[in-house]
Amino acid sequence: MKYLLIGLSLSIMMDSVKANTVYDESLNARQQCIVTIAAFTANGNLAKLNNAIHEGLEAGLTVSEIKEVIIQMYAYAGFPRSLNALHTMMDILKERKSKGINDPEGKKSSPYPNNKSSLEFGSENQTRLVGSPVKGDVYEFAPAIDQFLKEHLFGDIFGRDILDWQTREVATIAALASLGGTDNQLRSHFKVGMNNGLTKDQLDNIVSIIRTKVGETEGNNAAKILRAVLGLEEGVKKEKSANSNFVGTVSVKMLVNPDSLFNTQMGAVTFEPGARTNWHYHPSGQILIITDGTAYYQEKGKPKQILSKGQIVKCPPNVQHWHGATQHGSMTHLALTPDLKMGGVVWLQKVTDEEYESKK
Ligand code: MN
């Protein structure tokens, strides 16, 4: 509630903010079917997959959307599981056609960008999905798998626009929760899902579908991992950490989460004196509205700006910048990300004390 009080001076705006926070979105009927289709493709339960595909078609998923979920699953569960699932789907469509049901085919994927290699395209997609460039011991140990993940999973597969990235994450989380033995990947994908705008309610929703449709063991395990991830997020909010995306103490309160109508996110962010973000950029740009205190805002290569309560900054897409409080007082701003389909924030290096204190 503290965060809602901070913006009371903007009373009209806060009314709409409050209204939005009351109704967090759950998964819609089509997304719920994607959970079961992905889960039963991944764990190979073809009898239950049969039901899930029927339910998906009845809920309005197109043939190409269901096919795309099953194709994506081969990256997580292997070609045999995906091919078996595609056979199951072909039988269902034949059967429905014989009964006179014509299921809509749905859209085809747009062509890949022709000015980028698969590796460049996939690396960009991976960075946007995860929120920062992906590195790790295992990728140095086996560079080929890093290349295949980037080129193939994040370039060739995630680059097909039949499904948006949120939907692909719903499918991936469902698959990993059902496979077993993939807790580390499930943990990462809960975070990637949140980075791409899936809400806590939506993630809870996936877990409860896994519990009721796939199995209690799988559901309980996923719930345990989700609780740990959310707990970690809570901790990060109030953390003074050398490894976080901020310097100093920063609290974030999400006010508007994206839904099927608005691909938009808004949060109230409070910086204690001296606190600031790391350098970063937003693939779709960002609008900041200072609601309390005095803010610093700087774009790469430009002078640092000093902004007071009520001022608004429109930061263009892909422009590196940072924002934060001054040394002398705390600052709160609303941060609005207009089109999350373009990808979430990409974090870069820390703002040094020299940059922070610079008078230029
Ligand atoms: Mn920003």
XYZ file of C-alpha atoms and ligand atoms in Angstrom:
361
model
C 0.000 0.000 0.000
C 2.932 2.268 0.588
C 3.434 2.434 -3.167
C -0.157 3.405 -3.857
C 0.148 6.232 -1.339
C 3.258 7.597 -2.985
C 1.329 8.636 -6.065
C -1.724 10.104 -4.347
C -1.000 13.526 -5.774
C -1.781 12.023 -9.145
C -5.218 11.109 -7.888
C -6.895 10.549 -11.245
C -4.101 8.352 -12.469
C -3.983 6.426 -9.226
C -7.690 5.598 -9.462
C -7.118 3.821 -12.717
C -3.983 2.189 -11.346
C -5.880 0.822 -8.348
C -8.633 -0.503 -10.586
C -6.085 -2.417 -12.614
C -4.272 -3.944 -9.672
C -7.457 -5.502 -8.315
C -7.961 -7.721 -11.338
C -4.813 -9.604 -12.158
C -5.193 -11.606 -15.333
C -5.374 -15.371 -15.374
C -4.610 -17.462 -18.429
C -7.397 -17.366 -21.016
C -9.065 -20.570 -22.233
C -6.739 -20.917 -25.219
C -3.600 -20.478 -23.097
C -4.941 -23.048 -20.613
C -5.226 -25.541 -23.468
C -1.669 -24.736 -24.531
C -0.544 -25.793 -21.038
C -2.027 -29.276 -21.428
C -1.023 -29.698 -25.095
C 2.596 -28.835 -24.247
C 2.603 -30.980 -21.107
C 1.255 -34.129 -22.777
C 3.430 -33.683 -25.861
C 6.471 -33.446 -23.580
C 5.633 -36.380 -21.304
C 4.330 -38.545 -24.144
C 0.842 -39.207 -22.744
C -0.883 -39.427 -26.129
C -4.317 -40.413 -24.779
C -4.464 -37.246 -22.695
C -2.904 -35.238 -25.527
C -5.802 -36.368 -27.684
C -8.284 -34.752 -25.257
C -6.120 -31.654 -24.898
C -5.977 -31.070 -28.663
C -9.754 -31.515 -28.972
C -10.266 -29.017 -26.134
C -7.792 -26.599 -27.728
C -9.596 -26.654 -31.078
C -12.941 -26.174 -29.320
C -11.462 -23.225 -27.378
C -10.492 -21.554 -30.661
C -6.831 -22.421 -31.120
C -6.010 -22.656 -34.821
C -4.397 -25.702 -36.415
C -1.170 -23.775 -36.975
C -1.016 -22.585 -33.334
C -1.363 -26.119 -31.931
C 1.096 -27.449 -34.502
C 3.539 -24.718 -33.475
C 3.354 -25.658 -29.778
C 4.070 -29.289 -30.674
C 6.954 -28.315 -32.974
C 8.483 -26.104 -30.261
C 8.312 -29.021 -27.814
C 10.956 -30.957 -29.725
C 13.544 -28.534 -28.365
C 12.562 -29.557 -24.827
C 11.431 -33.180 -25.158
C 13.038 -34.434 -28.386
C 11.909 -35.269 -31.914
C 10.258 -38.598 -30.970
C 7.774 -36.924 -28.592
C 6.991 -34.138 -31.090
C 6.571 -36.510 -34.025
C 4.257 -38.795 -32.019
C 2.203 -35.768 -30.985
C 1.973 -34.543 -34.594
C 0.660 -37.986 -35.645
C -1.954 -37.788 -32.894
C -2.958 -34.358 -34.127
C -3.206 -35.495 -37.765
C -5.563 -38.326 -36.723
C -7.733 -35.884 -34.772
C -8.006 -33.465 -37.698
C -8.896 -36.323 -40.087
C -11.565 -37.570 -37.693
C -13.030 -34.084 -37.230
C -13.035 -33.439 -40.972
C -14.942 -36.695 -41.542
C -17.563 -35.357 -39.132
C -17.803 -32.161 -41.151
C -15.803 -30.003 -38.705
C -13.460 -27.665 -40.560
C -10.900 -26.357 -38.080
C -9.395 -23.008 -39.084
C -5.845 -23.380 -40.390
C -4.566 -20.106 -38.866
C -1.719 -17.935 -39.990
C 1.620 -18.866 -41.492
C 4.880 -17.596 -40.065
C 6.349 -14.385 -41.543
C 9.741 -14.825 -43.229
C 12.871 -14.474 -41.085
C 14.747 -11.162 -41.386
C 17.037 -11.518 -44.420
C 19.677 -9.090 -43.172
C 20.745 -11.240 -40.197
C 22.262 -14.680 -39.771
C 20.387 -17.217 -37.631
C 23.064 -16.707 -34.987
C 22.627 -12.912 -34.897
C 18.832 -13.113 -34.973
C 18.724 -15.874 -32.344
C 21.236 -14.140 -30.046
C 19.125 -10.973 -30.108
C 15.955 -12.922 -29.368
C 17.636 -14.805 -26.524
C 18.946 -11.576 -24.968
C 15.515 -9.951 -25.151
C 13.767 -13.000 -23.728
C 16.125 -13.426 -20.801
C 16.723 -9.717 -20.189
C 20.522 -9.831 -20.499
C 23.105 -11.633 -22.659
C 23.270 -15.323 -21.691
C 26.622 -16.628 -20.498
C 27.685 -19.628 -18.461
C 30.364 -22.225 -17.794
C 28.457 -24.865 -19.662
C 28.465 -22.777 -22.848
C 32.224 -22.361 -22.639
C 32.579 -26.079 -21.960
C 30.422 -26.960 -24.984
C 30.239 -23.967 -27.356
C 28.306 -25.999 -29.926
C 25.249 -26.204 -27.688
C 25.355 -22.431 -27.146
C 25.416 -22.002 -30.931
C 22.541 -24.457 -31.445
C 20.431 -22.848 -28.719
C 20.942 -19.410 -30.226
C 20.670 -20.263 -33.935
C 18.071 -22.898 -33.728
C 15.904 -22.590 -30.609
C 15.892 -18.790 -30.307
C 16.432 -17.989 -34.006
C 14.599 -20.628 -36.032
C 11.913 -21.603 -33.519
C 11.269 -18.470 -31.409
C 11.671 -16.384 -34.594
C 8.446 -17.860 -36.015
C 5.670 -15.407 -35.206
C 2.769 -17.900 -35.173
C 2.966 -17.740 -31.361
C 4.041 -14.743 -29.287
C 6.829 -15.193 -26.742
C 4.503 -15.170 -23.738
C 2.595 -18.090 -25.223
C 5.833 -19.901 -26.030
C 6.909 -19.451 -22.393
C 3.573 -20.817 -21.152
C 4.225 -23.911 -23.309
C 7.846 -24.256 -22.179
C 6.998 -23.919 -18.476
C 4.226 -26.509 -18.836
C 6.588 -28.920 -20.599
C 9.420 -28.530 -18.087
C 7.014 -28.940 -15.162
C 5.776 -32.214 -16.682
C 9.077 -33.727 -17.790
C 10.728 -34.167 -14.393
C 14.444 -33.770 -13.744
C 14.465 -30.260 -15.239
C 14.096 -28.100 -12.110
C 16.919 -25.721 -13.058
C 15.385 -25.047 -16.450
C 11.922 -24.660 -14.930
C 13.309 -22.119 -12.458
C 14.898 -20.127 -15.314
C 11.761 -20.207 -17.413
C 9.528 -18.959 -14.590
C 11.854 -15.923 -14.564
C 11.899 -15.606 -18.364
C 8.095 -15.795 -18.314
C 7.928 -12.925 -15.824
C 10.477 -10.965 -17.835
C 8.089 -11.285 -20.784
C 5.095 -10.099 -18.825
C 3.494 -13.277 -17.468
C 1.908 -12.387 -14.118
C 2.170 -14.270 -10.842
C -1.493 -15.243 -11.288
C -0.804 -16.654 -14.720
C 2.161 -18.672 -13.437
C 0.035 -19.943 -10.515
C -2.577 -20.852 -13.081
C -0.094 -22.965 -15.078
C 0.961 -24.747 -11.880
C -2.608 -25.531 -10.854
C -3.424 -26.922 -14.312
C -0.311 -29.119 -14.083
C -1.450 -30.314 -10.646
C -5.000 -31.219 -11.727
C -4.315 -32.462 -15.271
C -0.783 -33.892 -15.243
C -0.231 -35.054 -11.676
C 0.013 -34.001 -8.058
C 3.751 -34.750 -7.870
C 4.531 -32.586 -10.906
C 2.198 -29.816 -9.694
C 3.637 -29.743 -6.193
C 7.187 -29.671 -7.509
C 6.387 -26.785 -9.871
C 4.629 -24.924 -7.038
C 7.684 -25.300 -4.818
C 9.982 -23.928 -7.520
C 7.621 -21.049 -8.333
C 7.439 -20.084 -4.635
C 11.236 -20.015 -4.471
C 11.447 -17.870 -7.620
C 8.823 -15.437 -6.326
C 10.521 -15.331 -2.915
C 13.767 -14.521 -4.635
C 12.075 -11.733 -6.588
C 10.715 -10.315 -3.319
C 14.212 -10.425 -1.874
C 15.740 -8.732 -4.895
C 13.318 -5.832 -4.558
C 14.823 -4.708 -1.261
C 18.341 -5.844 -1.831
C 21.587 -3.944 -1.799
C 23.389 -6.317 -4.065
C 26.552 -6.101 -6.082
C 24.978 -8.420 -8.638
C 21.575 -6.822 -9.082
C 20.490 -4.564 -11.897
C 20.537 -1.608 -9.519
C 22.945 0.204 -7.242
C 21.451 1.002 -3.825
C 17.987 0.208 -2.521
C 15.194 0.086 -5.039
C 11.599 -1.140 -4.608
C 9.349 -2.076 -7.496
C 5.577 -2.345 -7.339
C 3.913 -3.626 -10.511
C 0.700 -1.700 -11.158
C -0.400 -2.810 -14.621
C 0.422 -6.199 -16.049
C -0.011 -7.023 -19.726
C -3.174 -8.824 -20.788
C -4.770 -9.932 -24.034
C -5.782 -6.348 -24.884
C -2.818 -4.274 -23.692
C 0.713 -5.446 -24.267
C 1.840 -2.896 -21.734
C 3.392 -2.918 -18.288
C 3.551 -0.183 -15.671
C 5.214 -0.160 -12.291
C 5.997 2.346 -9.554
C 9.713 2.292 -8.771
C 11.133 3.919 -5.641
C 14.852 4.687 -5.387
C 16.378 5.504 -2.011
C 18.970 8.366 -1.995
C 21.945 7.430 -4.193
C 20.158 4.460 -5.772
C 19.983 4.033 -9.549
C 19.486 1.483 -12.282
C 22.363 -0.010 -14.229
C 22.703 1.112 -17.836
C 20.002 -0.614 -19.846
C 17.669 -0.253 -22.804
C 14.094 -1.162 -23.684
C 13.398 -2.705 -27.112
C 10.061 -0.834 -27.266
C 11.182 2.294 -25.369
C 9.889 3.516 -22.016
C 7.904 6.384 -20.549
C 8.874 7.615 -17.078
C 6.643 9.884 -14.981
C 8.272 11.320 -11.861
C 5.675 11.114 -9.082
C 7.823 12.000 -6.071
C 11.215 13.563 -5.418
C 13.906 14.557 -7.900
C 15.277 12.193 -10.533
C 18.432 11.792 -12.551
C 18.014 10.508 -16.112
C 20.786 10.094 -18.650
C 20.983 8.717 -22.180
C 24.331 7.405 -23.432
C 26.458 10.213 -24.859
C 24.151 12.962 -23.561
C 24.256 15.096 -20.403
C 22.575 13.910 -17.226
C 19.129 15.483 -16.777
C 17.592 16.548 -13.476
C 13.828 16.026 -13.401
C 11.321 17.058 -10.787
C 7.961 15.692 -9.721
C 5.441 15.736 -12.577
C 8.006 15.693 -15.379
C 7.792 13.030 -18.055
C 10.562 11.366 -20.061
C 10.009 9.458 -23.277
C 12.983 7.204 -23.781
C 13.169 5.913 -27.399
C 13.519 2.177 -28.219
C 16.997 0.649 -27.837
C 18.579 3.847 -26.445
C 20.951 3.074 -23.565
C 20.135 5.033 -20.415
C 19.847 4.938 -16.636
C 17.591 6.573 -14.073
C 17.671 7.013 -10.316
C 17.418 9.207 -7.257
C 19.806 12.033 -6.364
C 22.156 11.669 -3.367
C 19.863 13.908 -1.328
C 16.433 12.270 -1.338
C 14.361 9.333 -2.472
C 12.530 9.410 -5.794
C 9.571 7.520 -7.206
C 8.624 7.262 -10.844
C 6.039 5.353 -12.806
C 7.740 3.342 -15.531
C 5.648 2.318 -18.519
C 6.833 -0.163 -21.142
C 4.590 0.286 -24.171
C 4.895 -2.862 -26.307
C 6.236 -5.895 -24.487
C 6.051 -8.038 -27.607
C 9.237 -6.258 -28.635
C 10.938 -7.736 -25.556
C 11.666 -6.815 -21.950
C 14.451 -4.645 -20.535
C 18.044 -5.544 -21.460
C 20.485 -4.878 -18.590
C 24.042 -3.660 -19.173
C 26.938 -2.471 -16.988
C 26.690 -0.546 -13.704
C 26.541 3.249 -13.607
C 29.857 4.190 -12.038
C 30.064 6.695 -9.158
C 31.881 9.005 -11.581
C 29.024 8.869 -14.113
C 26.459 9.210 -11.341
C 28.105 12.232 -9.769
C 29.073 13.890 -13.077
C 27.826 17.457 -13.437
C 27.749 17.074 -17.244
Mn 14.626 2.566 -18.317
